[in-house]
Amino acid sequence: MSKPVLSVRNVTRTYDTASGGLTVLKGVNLDVMPGEVVGLIGPSGSGKSSLLHAAGLLERPTSGEIRIDGADVGGLDERARTHIRLASIGFVYQFH
């Protein structure tokens, strides 16, 4: 069996707000297999963009693990994350 090209494990994302922390992702798990097409749907504010930003290495999750082609990318510096985005990641927003 092939390995996931993207693996998201126990990802949490909390944003700091004036009234305290706002958790939009809590313990999210997702695997995307080679050749698979994935669509995220949900109501406004449900965390779709936050998940895409974390999985696309645009933002760091508050906790959890993201693996691209089996490699843990959590500890990479911004230059290495940019290289992976250029070489391996793509997604399309509904409205650009």
Coordinates of N, CA and C in Angstrom, one line a residue:
M1 N 0.8 -1.2 0.0 CA 0.0 0.0 0.0 C 0.9 1.2 0.0
S2 N 0.5 2.3 -0.8 CA 1.3 3.5 -0.8 C 1.1 4.3 0.4
K3 N 2.1 5.2 0.6 CA 2.1 6.1 1.8 C 1.4 7.4 1.4
P4 N 0.8 8.1 2.4 CA 0.2 9.4 2.1 C 1.2 10.4 1.6
V5 N 0.8 11.3 0.7 CA 1.6 12.4 0.3 C 1.5 13.5 1.3
L6 N 0.4 13.6 1.9 CA 0.1 14.6 3.0 C -0.5 13.8 4.2
S7 N 0.1 14.0 5.3 CA -0.5 13.4 6.5 C -0.6 14.5 7.6
V8 N -1.8 14.7 8.1 CA -2.0 15.7 9.2 C -2.4 14.9 10.4
R9 N -1.7 15.1 11.5 CA -2.0 14.3 12.7 C -2.2 15.2 13.9
N10 N -3.4 15.1 14.5 CA -3.7 15.8 15.8 C -3.4 17.3 15.7
V11 N -3.7 17.9 14.6 CA -3.4 19.4 14.4 C -4.5 20.2 15.1
T12 N -4.0 21.2 15.9 CA -4.8 22.2 16.6 C -4.2 23.5 16.1
R13 N -5.2 24.5 15.9 CA -4.8 25.8 15.6 C -5.6 26.8 16.4
T14 N -4.9 27.6 17.2 CA -5.6 28.5 18.1 C -5.0 29.9 17.7
Y15 N -5.9 30.9 17.5 CA -5.5 32.2 17.2 C -5.7 33.1 18.5
D16 N -4.8 34.0 18.7 CA -5.0 34.9 19.9 C -5.9 36.1 19.4
T17 N -6.9 36.3 20.3 CA -7.8 37.4 20.1 C -7.9 38.3 21.3
A18 N -8.5 39.4 21.2 CA -8.6 40.4 22.3 C -9.4 39.7 23.5
S19 N -10.3 38.8 23.2 CA -11.0 38.1 24.3 C -10.4 36.8 24.7
G20 N -9.2 36.5 24.2 CA -8.6 35.2 24.5 C -8.3 34.3 23.3
G21 N -8.0 33.1 23.5 CA -7.7 32.2 22.4 C -9.0 31.7 21.7
L22 N -8.9 31.6 20.4 CA -10.0 31.1 19.6 C -9.5 29.9 18.8
T23 N -9.9 28.7 19.3 CA -9.5 27.4 18.6 C -10.4 27.1 17.5
V24 N -9.8 27.0 16.3 CA -10.6 26.7 15.1 C -10.3 25.3 14.6
L25 N -9.2 24.7 14.9 CA -8.9 23.3 14.6 C -8.6 22.6 15.9
K26 N -9.1 21.4 16.1 CA -8.8 20.7 17.4 C -8.7 19.2 17.1
G27 N -7.4 18.8 17.1 CA -7.2 17.3 16.9 C -7.5 16.8 15.5
V28 N -7.3 17.6 14.4 CA -7.6 17.2 13.1 C -6.6 16.2 12.5
N29 N -7.2 15.1 11.9 CA -6.4 14.1 11.3 C -6.8 14.0 9.8
L30 N -5.9 13.9 8.9 CA -6.2 13.7 7.5 C -5.0 13.1 6.8
D31 N -5.3 12.2 5.9 CA -4.3 11.6 5.0 C -4.8 11.8 3.5
V32 N -3.9 12.3 2.7 CA -4.2 12.4 1.3 C -3.2 11.5 0.5
M33 N -3.8 10.5 -0.2 CA -3.0 9.5 -0.9 C -2.6 10.0 -2.3
P34 N -1.5 9.4 -2.9 CA -1.1 9.8 -4.2 C -2.2 9.7 -5.2
G35 N -2.4 10.8 -6.0 CA -3.4 10.8 -7.0 C -4.8 11.2 -6.5
E36 N -5.0 11.3 -5.2 CA -6.3 11.6 -4.7 C -6.6 13.1 -4.8
V37 N -7.9 13.4 -5.0 CA -8.3 14.8 -5.1 C -9.2 15.0 -3.9
V38 N -9.0 16.0 -3.1 CA -9.7 16.3 -1.9 C -10.4 17.6 -1.9
G39 N -11.6 17.7 -1.5 CA -12.3 19.0 -1.4 C -12.8 19.2 0.1
L40 N -12.6 20.4 0.6 CA -13.0 20.7 1.9 C -14.3 21.5 1.9
I41 N -15.3 21.1 2.6 CA -16.6 21.9 2.6 C -17.0 22.1 4.1
G42 N -17.6 23.2 4.3 CA -18.1 23.4 5.7 C -18.5 24.9 5.8
P43 N -19.2 25.2 6.9 CA -19.7 26.6 7.0 C -18.6 27.5 7.3
S44 N -18.9 28.8 7.1 CA -17.9 29.9 7.3 C -17.4 29.8 8.8
G45 N -16.1 29.9 9.0 CA -15.6 29.8 10.3 C -15.3 28.5 10.9
S46 N -15.5 27.4 10.0 CA -15.3 26.1 10.5 C -13.8 25.6 10.5
G47 N -12.9 26.4 9.9 CA -11.5 26.1 9.9 C -10.9 25.5 8.6
K48 N -11.7 25.6 7.5 CA -11.2 25.1 6.2 C -9.9 25.8 5.8
S49 N -9.9 27.1 5.8 CA -8.8 27.9 5.4 C -7.6 27.7 6.4
S50 N -7.9 27.6 7.6 CA -6.8 27.3 8.6 C -6.2 26.0 8.4
L51 N -6.9 25.0 8.0 CA -6.4 23.7 7.7 C -5.6 23.7 6.4
L52 N -6.1 24.4 5.4 CA -5.3 24.5 4.2 C -4.0 25.3 4.4
H53 N -4.0 26.3 5.2 CA -2.8 27.1 5.5 C -1.8 26.3 6.3
A54 N -2.2 25.5 7.2 CA -1.3 24.6 7.9 C -0.8 23.5 7.0
A55 N -1.6 22.8 6.3 CA -1.2 21.7 5.4 C -0.3 22.3 4.3
G56 N -0.6 23.5 3.8 CA 0.2 24.1 2.7 C 1.4 24.8 3.2
L57 N 1.7 24.7 4.5 CA 2.9 25.3 5.1 C 3.0 26.8 5.0
L58 N 1.8 27.4 5.0 CA 1.7 28.9 5.0 C 1.7 29.4 6.4
E59 N 1.1 28.6 7.3 CA 1.1 28.9 8.8 C 1.5 27.7 9.5
R60 N 2.0 27.8 10.7 CA 2.3 26.7 11.6 C 1.1 26.4 12.5
P61 N 0.8 25.1 12.7 CA -0.3 24.8 13.6 C 0.2 25.1 15.0
T62 N -0.7 25.3 15.9 CA -0.4 25.4 17.3 C 0.2 24.2 17.9
S63 N -0.3 23.0 17.5 CA 0.2 21.7 17.9 C -0.2 20.7 16.8
G64 N 0.5 19.6 16.9 CA 0.2 18.5 16.0 C 1.4 18.3 15.0
E65 N 1.2 17.5 14.0 CA 2.2 17.1 13.1 C 1.7 17.1 11.7
I66 N 2.5 17.7 10.8 CA 2.3 17.6 9.3 C 3.4 17.0 8.6
R67 N 3.1 16.0 7.8 CA 4.1 15.3 7.0 C 3.8 15.4 5.5
I68 N 4.9 15.7 4.8 CA 4.8 15.8 3.3 C 5.7 14.7 2.8
D69 N 5.1 13.8 2.0 CA 5.9 12.7 1.5 C 6.6 11.9 2.6
G70 N 6.0 11.8 3.7 CA 6.6 11.1 4.9 C 7.5 11.8 5.8
A71 N 7.9 13.0 5.4 CA 8.8 13.8 6.2 C 8.1 14.8 7.1
D72 N 8.5 14.8 8.3 CA 7.9 15.8 9.3 C 8.4 17.2 8.9
V73 N 7.5 18.1 8.6 CA 8.0 19.4 8.2 C 7.8 20.5 9.3
G74 N 7.5 20.1 10.5 CA 7.2 21.0 11.6 C 8.4 21.8 12.0
G75 N 9.6 21.3 12.0 CA 10.8 22.0 12.4 C 11.5 22.7 11.4
L76 N 11.0 22.7 10.1 CA 11.8 23.4 9.0 C 11.7 24.9 9.1
D77 N 12.8 25.5 8.7 CA 12.8 27.0 8.7 C 11.9 27.5 7.5
E78 N 11.7 28.8 7.4 CA 10.9 29.3 6.4 C 11.4 29.1 5.0
R79 N 12.7 29.1 4.8 CA 13.3 28.9 3.5 C 13.0 27.5 3.0
A80 N 13.1 26.5 3.9 CA 12.8 25.1 3.5 C 11.4 24.9 3.3
R81 N 10.5 25.5 4.1 CA 9.1 25.4 3.9 C 8.7 26.0 2.5
T82 N 9.3 27.1 2.1 CA 9.0 27.8 0.8 C 9.4 26.8 -0.3
H83 N 10.6 26.2 -0.2 CA 11.0 25.2 -1.2 C 10.0 24.1 -1.4
I84 N 9.5 23.6 -0.3 CA 8.5 22.5 -0.4 C 7.2 23.0 -1.0
R85 N 6.8 24.2 -0.7 CA 5.6 24.8 -1.3 C 5.8 24.9 -2.8
L86 N 7.0 25.3 -3.3 CA 7.2 25.5 -4.7 C 7.3 24.1 -5.4
A87 N 7.8 23.1 -4.8 CA 8.1 21.8 -5.4 C 6.9 20.8 -5.3
S88 N 6.2 20.9 -4.2 CA 5.3 19.8 -3.9 C 3.8 20.1 -3.6
I89 N 3.5 21.3 -3.3 CA 2.1 21.7 -2.8 C 1.4 22.6 -3.8
G90 N 0.1 22.3 -3.9 CA -0.7 23.2 -4.7 C -2.2 23.0 -4.2
F91 N -2.9 24.1 -4.1 CA -4.3 24.1 -3.8 C -5.0 25.3 -4.5
V92 N -6.3 25.1 -4.7 CA -7.0 26.2 -5.4 C -8.2 26.6 -4.5
Y93 N -8.2 27.9 -4.2 CA -9.3 28.4 -3.4 C -10.6 28.5 -4.3
Q94 N -11.8 28.4 -3.7 CA -13.0 28.5 -4.4 C -13.1 29.9 -5.1
F95 N -12.7 31.0 -4.4 CA -12.7 32.3 -4.9 C -11.3 32.8 -4.8
H96 N -10.8 33.3 -5.9 CA -9.4 33.7 -5.9 C -9.3 35.2 -6.0

